[in-house]
């Protein structure tokens, strides 16, 4: 059976052998920083009772998600660069695709949920505690994971129903859906159509929630009577706005940039940003741009 391929070869970056060690050190350093920074963020939120609010509940879950998101890709890529073993088993490739799609999709829904949380806090402050109850927050987190699971199940099942008889090489440093589909010798029209429909609806749907929420937030902030109130309201959103710009900006650039997906090296470079760099930057953004987190961090360090 053509689909029973024992392993794939991840082509990775088309670079000179001497640069593989550099990439290995770079990836491993970024991964360590990602894990340490996000674990510190989780500990800060859990140890400070003043941060036990819906906003920081979502932030804690985002940090956990970023650790998982980066862990699916970075360790395998680092070993590939360090040892030169670019092979990945058929089942390993399917598992990597499943979890990468799960965590990536869930992060998009998380950012939309966090935008709705900020919208409720600024536009409906009197009803905030009622609307954003603990039960509702837990349901939104579970719903994000559920929708992410539905997407990754569809994508993985459709992709690995294809035959892989022509070439075992995948022009990527991990098992991305588009790269694996390109390596198939089957007719991929239906798969590409499903990928476009599902991924497009998720990206557009979550982006609409974010844009509409921040549209109302900006209108509300502009109408506030005092400059102090406007500054305080904006400061609670600035960190999340930066995270949104990084994540959605990279995703849109990845698929809107002409020739991005057709050039393996360019596609790989962009993929590094949203799979490795952004999970590393998120905890620093929320720490440096958030007075409450900085205050809590100073308090914990003094102890």
Tab-separated table of C-alpha atoms in Angstrom:
chain	number	residue	atom	x	y	z
A	1	UNK	CA	0.000	0.000	0.000
A	2	UNK	CA	1.481	3.345	-1.065
A	3	UNK	CA	0.204	5.087	2.062
A	4	UNK	CA	2.209	2.739	4.303
A	5	UNK	CA	5.399	4.739	4.041
A	6	UNK	CA	7.814	4.013	6.899
A	7	UNK	CA	9.242	7.514	7.235
A	8	UNK	CA	9.484	10.964	5.715
A	9	UNK	CA	12.557	13.146	5.238
A	10	UNK	CA	12.237	16.734	6.463
A	11	UNK	CA	14.209	18.898	4.042
A	12	UNK	CA	14.329	21.827	6.447
A	13	UNK	CA	16.417	24.844	5.479
A	14	UNK	CA	18.470	24.760	2.293
A	15	UNK	CA	21.680	25.888	3.963
A	16	UNK	CA	25.350	25.017	4.167
A	17	UNK	CA	26.355	22.222	6.581
A	18	UNK	CA	28.289	24.679	8.747
A	19	UNK	CA	25.134	26.636	9.545
A	20	UNK	CA	23.320	23.582	10.930
A	21	UNK	CA	25.160	23.873	14.265
A	22	UNK	CA	24.255	27.552	14.478
A	23	UNK	CA	20.585	26.774	13.838
A	24	UNK	CA	20.670	24.002	16.426
A	25	UNK	CA	22.124	26.309	19.105
A	26	UNK	CA	19.709	29.100	18.139
A	27	UNK	CA	16.630	26.869	18.247
A	28	UNK	CA	17.601	25.186	21.515
A	29	UNK	CA	18.334	28.555	23.192
A	30	UNK	CA	15.007	30.002	22.050
A	31	UNK	CA	13.173	26.893	23.244
A	32	UNK	CA	14.764	27.052	26.717
A	33	UNK	CA	13.904	30.757	26.988
A	34	UNK	CA	10.324	30.004	25.861
A	35	UNK	CA	9.799	27.296	28.489
A	36	UNK	CA	11.457	29.198	31.348
A	37	UNK	CA	9.695	32.511	30.590
A	38	UNK	CA	6.250	30.934	30.243
A	39	UNK	CA	6.680	28.774	33.357
A	40	UNK	CA	7.677	31.923	35.290
A	41	UNK	CA	4.559	33.681	33.991
A	42	UNK	CA	2.358	30.798	35.152
A	43	UNK	CA	4.011	30.761	38.602
A	44	UNK	CA	3.672	34.543	39.018
A	45	UNK	CA	-0.058	34.391	38.274
A	46	UNK	CA	-0.667	31.400	40.542
A	47	UNK	CA	1.323	32.797	43.494
A	48	UNK	CA	-0.284	36.256	43.503
A	49	UNK	CA	-3.947	36.241	44.530
A	50	UNK	CA	-4.462	39.743	43.093
A	51	UNK	CA	-3.914	38.239	39.638
A	52	UNK	CA	-6.669	35.643	40.025
A	53	UNK	CA	-8.950	37.384	37.539
A	54	UNK	CA	-10.385	36.285	34.166
A	55	UNK	CA	-7.736	38.246	32.253
A	56	UNK	CA	-4.859	36.444	33.968
A	57	UNK	CA	-6.684	33.106	33.890
A	58	UNK	CA	-6.609	33.357	30.092
A	59	UNK	CA	-2.997	34.569	30.163
A	60	UNK	CA	-1.984	31.572	32.277
A	61	UNK	CA	-3.646	29.236	29.786
A	62	UNK	CA	-1.968	31.085	26.896
A	63	UNK	CA	1.455	30.515	28.505
A	64	UNK	CA	0.686	26.810	28.929
A	65	UNK	CA	-0.423	26.651	25.314
A	66	UNK	CA	2.760	28.413	24.116
A	67	UNK	CA	4.929	25.833	25.901
A	68	UNK	CA	3.022	22.977	24.234
A	69	UNK	CA	2.968	24.759	20.864
A	70	UNK	CA	6.728	25.259	20.818
A	71	UNK	CA	7.447	21.769	22.224
A	72	UNK	CA	5.738	20.089	19.270
A	73	UNK	CA	8.196	21.619	16.767
A	74	UNK	CA	11.424	22.877	18.345
A	75	UNK	CA	13.006	19.790	20.002
A	76	UNK	CA	12.652	17.686	16.845
A	77	UNK	CA	13.963	20.501	14.640
A	78	UNK	CA	16.916	21.087	16.994
A	79	UNK	CA	17.915	17.408	16.910
A	80	UNK	CA	17.593	17.387	13.131
A	81	UNK	CA	20.015	20.311	12.802
A	82	UNK	CA	22.409	18.958	15.456
A	83	UNK	CA	22.567	15.283	14.450
A	84	UNK	CA	21.644	15.597	10.793
A	85	UNK	CA	18.840	13.054	11.248
A	86	UNK	CA	16.035	14.617	9.292
A	87	UNK	CA	13.884	11.500	9.125
A	88	UNK	CA	10.534	11.319	10.904
A	89	UNK	CA	8.292	8.276	11.014
A	90	UNK	CA	4.939	8.183	9.247
A	91	UNK	CA	3.078	8.051	12.593
A	92	UNK	CA	5.414	10.643	14.091
A	93	UNK	CA	4.677	13.011	11.216
A	94	UNK	CA	0.926	12.506	11.668
A	95	UNK	CA	1.215	13.110	15.431
A	96	UNK	CA	3.296	16.254	14.943
A	97	UNK	CA	0.787	17.630	12.448
A	98	UNK	CA	-2.143	16.814	14.757
A	99	UNK	CA	-0.709	18.572	17.821
A	100	UNK	CA	0.759	21.498	15.887
A	101	UNK	CA	-2.627	22.129	14.287
A	102	UNK	CA	-4.376	21.660	17.645
A	103	UNK	CA	-2.246	24.170	19.550
A	104	UNK	CA	-1.988	26.652	16.663
A	105	UNK	CA	-5.756	26.717	16.114
A	106	UNK	CA	-6.464	26.884	19.845
A	107	UNK	CA	-4.113	29.874	20.177
A	108	UNK	CA	-6.103	31.750	17.522
A	109	UNK	CA	-9.318	31.090	19.470
A	110	UNK	CA	-7.597	32.060	22.729
A	111	UNK	CA	-6.613	35.436	21.321
A	112	UNK	CA	-10.211	35.997	20.190
A	113	UNK	CA	-11.507	35.032	23.647
A	114	UNK	CA	-9.011	37.395	25.308
A	115	UNK	CA	-10.163	40.199	22.994
A	116	UNK	CA	-13.767	39.562	24.078
A	117	UNK	CA	-12.618	39.633	27.728
A	118	UNK	CA	-11.034	43.081	27.230
A	119	UNK	CA	-14.151	44.269	25.371
A	120	UNK	CA	-16.349	43.226	28.310
A	121	UNK	CA	-14.016	44.782	30.895
A	122	UNK	CA	-13.852	48.186	29.164
A	123	UNK	CA	-17.257	48.454	27.456
A	124	UNK	CA	-19.356	46.753	30.179
A	125	UNK	CA	-17.369	47.225	33.411
A	126	UNK	CA	-20.414	46.997	35.725
A	127	UNK	CA	-21.402	43.603	34.306
A	128	UNK	CA	-17.852	42.287	33.891
A	129	UNK	CA	-17.809	40.007	36.943
A	130	UNK	CA	-21.259	38.647	36.069
A	131	UNK	CA	-20.505	37.973	32.400
A	132	UNK	CA	-16.949	36.684	32.874
A	133	UNK	CA	-17.756	34.214	35.627
A	134	UNK	CA	-15.313	31.431	36.425
A	135	UNK	CA	-17.631	28.863	34.835
A	136	UNK	CA	-17.940	30.904	31.633
A	137	UNK	CA	-14.145	31.378	31.418
A	138	UNK	CA	-13.531	27.640	31.818
A	139	UNK	CA	-16.152	26.908	29.152
A	140	UNK	CA	-14.480	29.319	26.715
A	141	UNK	CA	-11.080	27.687	27.271
A	142	UNK	CA	-12.572	24.215	26.816
A	143	UNK	CA	-14.475	25.406	23.745
A	144	UNK	CA	-11.243	26.749	22.215
A	145	UNK	CA	-9.539	23.391	22.665
A	146	UNK	CA	-12.594	21.554	21.330
A	147	UNK	CA	-12.701	23.653	18.153
A	148	UNK	CA	-8.948	23.230	17.779
A	149	UNK	CA	-9.334	19.463	18.147
A	150	UNK	CA	-12.054	19.366	15.478
A	151	UNK	CA	-9.851	21.290	13.060
A	152	UNK	CA	-6.713	19.203	13.621
A	153	UNK	CA	-8.677	15.947	13.334
A	154	UNK	CA	-10.122	17.037	9.976
A	155	UNK	CA	-6.778	18.272	8.650
A	156	UNK	CA	-4.763	15.238	9.778
A	157	UNK	CA	-7.355	12.689	8.645
A	158	UNK	CA	-7.706	14.247	5.192
A	159	UNK	CA	-3.951	14.680	4.734
A	160	UNK	CA	-2.974	11.143	5.736
A	161	UNK	CA	-5.690	9.590	3.617
A	162	UNK	CA	-3.473	10.495	0.644
A	163	UNK	CA	-0.886	8.229	-0.989
A	164	UNK	CA	2.817	9.054	-0.729
A	165	UNK	CA	4.581	7.136	-3.472
A	166	UNK	CA	6.486	9.702	-5.515
A	167	UNK	CA	8.728	11.335	-2.944
A	168	UNK	CA	9.265	11.026	0.782
A	169	UNK	CA	10.877	14.459	1.156
A	170	UNK	CA	8.874	17.250	2.805
A	171	UNK	CA	10.112	20.772	2.032
A	172	UNK	CA	9.753	21.967	5.606
A	173	UNK	CA	11.410	21.519	8.996
A	174	UNK	CA	8.209	20.064	10.473
A	175	UNK	CA	5.094	18.275	9.208
A	176	UNK	CA	2.990	21.227	8.144
A	177	UNK	CA	-0.279	20.367	6.347
A	178	UNK	CA	0.568	22.233	3.135
A	179	UNK	CA	4.080	20.754	2.909
A	180	UNK	CA	2.883	17.172	3.452
A	181	UNK	CA	0.078	17.563	0.898
A	182	UNK	CA	2.653	18.811	-1.624
A	183	UNK	CA	4.680	15.587	-1.119
A	184	UNK	CA	1.707	13.373	-2.036
A	185	UNK	CA	1.211	11.708	-5.415
A	186	UNK	CA	-2.582	11.675	-5.061
A	187	UNK	CA	-5.048	14.222	-6.392
A	188	UNK	CA	-4.951	16.874	-3.649
A	189	UNK	CA	-7.688	19.219	-4.933
A	190	UNK	CA	-10.236	18.162	-2.277
A	191	UNK	CA	-7.615	18.369	0.494
A	192	UNK	CA	-6.548	21.839	-0.559
A	193	UNK	CA	-10.173	22.933	-0.760
A	194	UNK	CA	-10.897	21.585	2.743
A	195	UNK	CA	-7.734	23.197	4.136
A	196	UNK	CA	-8.639	26.544	2.564
A	197	UNK	CA	-12.252	26.405	3.794
A	198	UNK	CA	-11.502	25.283	7.363
A	199	UNK	CA	-8.359	27.345	7.982
A	200	UNK	CA	-9.820	30.361	6.190
A	201	UNK	CA	-12.984	30.314	8.289
A	202	UNK	CA	-10.960	30.004	11.515
A	203	UNK	CA	-8.561	32.831	10.648
A	204	UNK	CA	-11.291	35.143	9.349
A	205	UNK	CA	-13.718	34.263	12.174
A	206	UNK	CA	-11.235	34.828	15.018
A	207	UNK	CA	-9.829	37.951	13.355
A	208	UNK	CA	-13.358	39.394	13.036
A	209	UNK	CA	-13.993	38.835	16.751
A	210	UNK	CA	-10.715	40.590	17.538
A	211	UNK	CA	-11.317	43.536	15.161
A	212	UNK	CA	-14.929	44.081	16.248
A	213	UNK	CA	-13.995	43.863	19.937
A	214	UNK	CA	-11.162	46.348	19.576
A	215	UNK	CA	-13.297	48.590	17.399
A	216	UNK	CA	-15.763	48.981	20.275
A	217	UNK	CA	-12.880	49.266	22.776
A	218	UNK	CA	-11.257	52.135	20.861
A	219	UNK	CA	-14.593	53.967	20.534
A	220	UNK	CA	-15.217	53.552	24.285
A	221	UNK	CA	-11.703	54.746	25.211
A	222	UNK	CA	-11.952	57.825	22.973
A	223	UNK	CA	-15.250	58.784	24.655
A	224	UNK	CA	-13.761	58.603	28.174
A	225	UNK	CA	-13.727	62.035	29.817
A	226	UNK	CA	-10.246	62.076	31.366
A	227	UNK	CA	-6.820	61.373	29.918
A	228	UNK	CA	-5.988	59.250	32.972
A	229	UNK	CA	-8.978	56.972	32.339
A	230	UNK	CA	-8.043	56.624	28.679
A	231	UNK	CA	-4.432	55.776	29.539
A	232	UNK	CA	-5.470	53.200	32.141
A	233	UNK	CA	-7.943	51.540	29.763
A	234	UNK	CA	-5.423	51.459	26.929
A	235	UNK	CA	-2.672	50.026	29.158
A	236	UNK	CA	-4.829	46.986	29.965
A	237	UNK	CA	-5.103	46.216	26.232
A	238	UNK	CA	-1.683	47.159	24.873
A	239	UNK	CA	0.007	43.824	25.639
A	240	UNK	CA	-2.780	41.814	24.077
A	241	UNK	CA	-2.845	44.106	21.030
A	242	UNK	CA	0.878	43.511	20.464
A	243	UNK	CA	0.413	39.733	20.740
A	244	UNK	CA	-2.484	39.853	18.274
A	245	UNK	CA	-0.493	41.932	15.787
A	246	UNK	CA	2.421	39.479	15.953
A	247	UNK	CA	0.303	36.331	15.600
A	248	UNK	CA	-2.303	37.388	13.048
A	249	UNK	CA	0.137	39.638	11.201
A	250	UNK	CA	2.500	36.706	10.661
A	251	UNK	CA	-0.325	34.351	9.642
A	252	UNK	CA	-1.715	36.850	7.124
A	253	UNK	CA	1.801	37.589	5.819
A	254	UNK	CA	2.447	33.854	5.471
A	255	UNK	CA	-0.527	33.301	3.196
A	256	UNK	CA	-0.896	36.739	1.559
A	257	UNK	CA	2.732	37.303	0.580
A	258	UNK	CA	3.196	36.367	-3.122
A	259	UNK	CA	5.375	33.268	-3.481
A	260	UNK	CA	5.739	32.722	0.277
A	261	UNK	CA	4.350	29.204	0.277
A	262	UNK	CA	6.045	28.241	-2.990
A	263	UNK	CA	9.538	29.103	-1.692
A	264	UNK	CA	10.607	26.553	0.966
A	265	UNK	CA	13.270	28.752	2.585
A	266	UNK	CA	10.968	31.787	2.777
A	267	UNK	CA	8.098	29.661	4.093
A	268	UNK	CA	10.406	28.081	6.691
A	269	UNK	CA	11.687	31.460	7.847
A	270	UNK	CA	8.171	32.818	8.347
A	271	UNK	CA	7.104	29.585	10.073
A	272	UNK	CA	9.977	29.938	12.561
A	273	UNK	CA	8.515	33.273	13.633
A	274	UNK	CA	5.020	32.053	14.520
A	275	UNK	CA	6.023	28.619	15.862
A	276	UNK	CA	9.125	29.530	17.887
A	277	UNK	CA	9.656	33.294	18.187
A	278	UNK	CA	6.118	34.372	19.149
A	279	UNK	CA	5.719	31.807	21.996
A	280	UNK	CA	9.060	33.099	23.331
A	281	UNK	CA	8.079	36.777	23.068
A	282	UNK	CA	4.572	36.545	24.570
A	283	UNK	CA	5.581	36.327	28.275
A	284	UNK	CA	8.035	39.224	27.857
A	285	UNK	CA	5.372	41.354	26.169
A	286	UNK	CA	2.910	40.745	28.999
A	287	UNK	CA	5.601	41.343	31.635
A	288	UNK	CA	7.175	44.495	30.214
A	289	UNK	CA	3.886	46.104	29.165
A	290	UNK	CA	1.848	45.222	32.257
A	291	UNK	CA	2.271	47.105	35.547
A	292	UNK	CA	0.411	44.460	37.568
A	293	UNK	CA	2.634	41.626	36.354
A	294	UNK	CA	5.785	43.708	36.868
A	295	UNK	CA	4.627	44.640	40.364
A	296	UNK	CA	3.878	41.014	41.205
A	297	UNK	CA	7.256	39.916	39.827
A	298	UNK	CA	9.099	42.476	41.973
A	299	UNK	CA	7.096	41.336	45.003
A	300	UNK	CA	7.972	37.679	44.417
A	301	UNK	CA	11.675	38.504	43.887
A	302	UNK	CA	11.777	40.452	47.180
A	303	UNK	CA	10.341	37.429	48.981
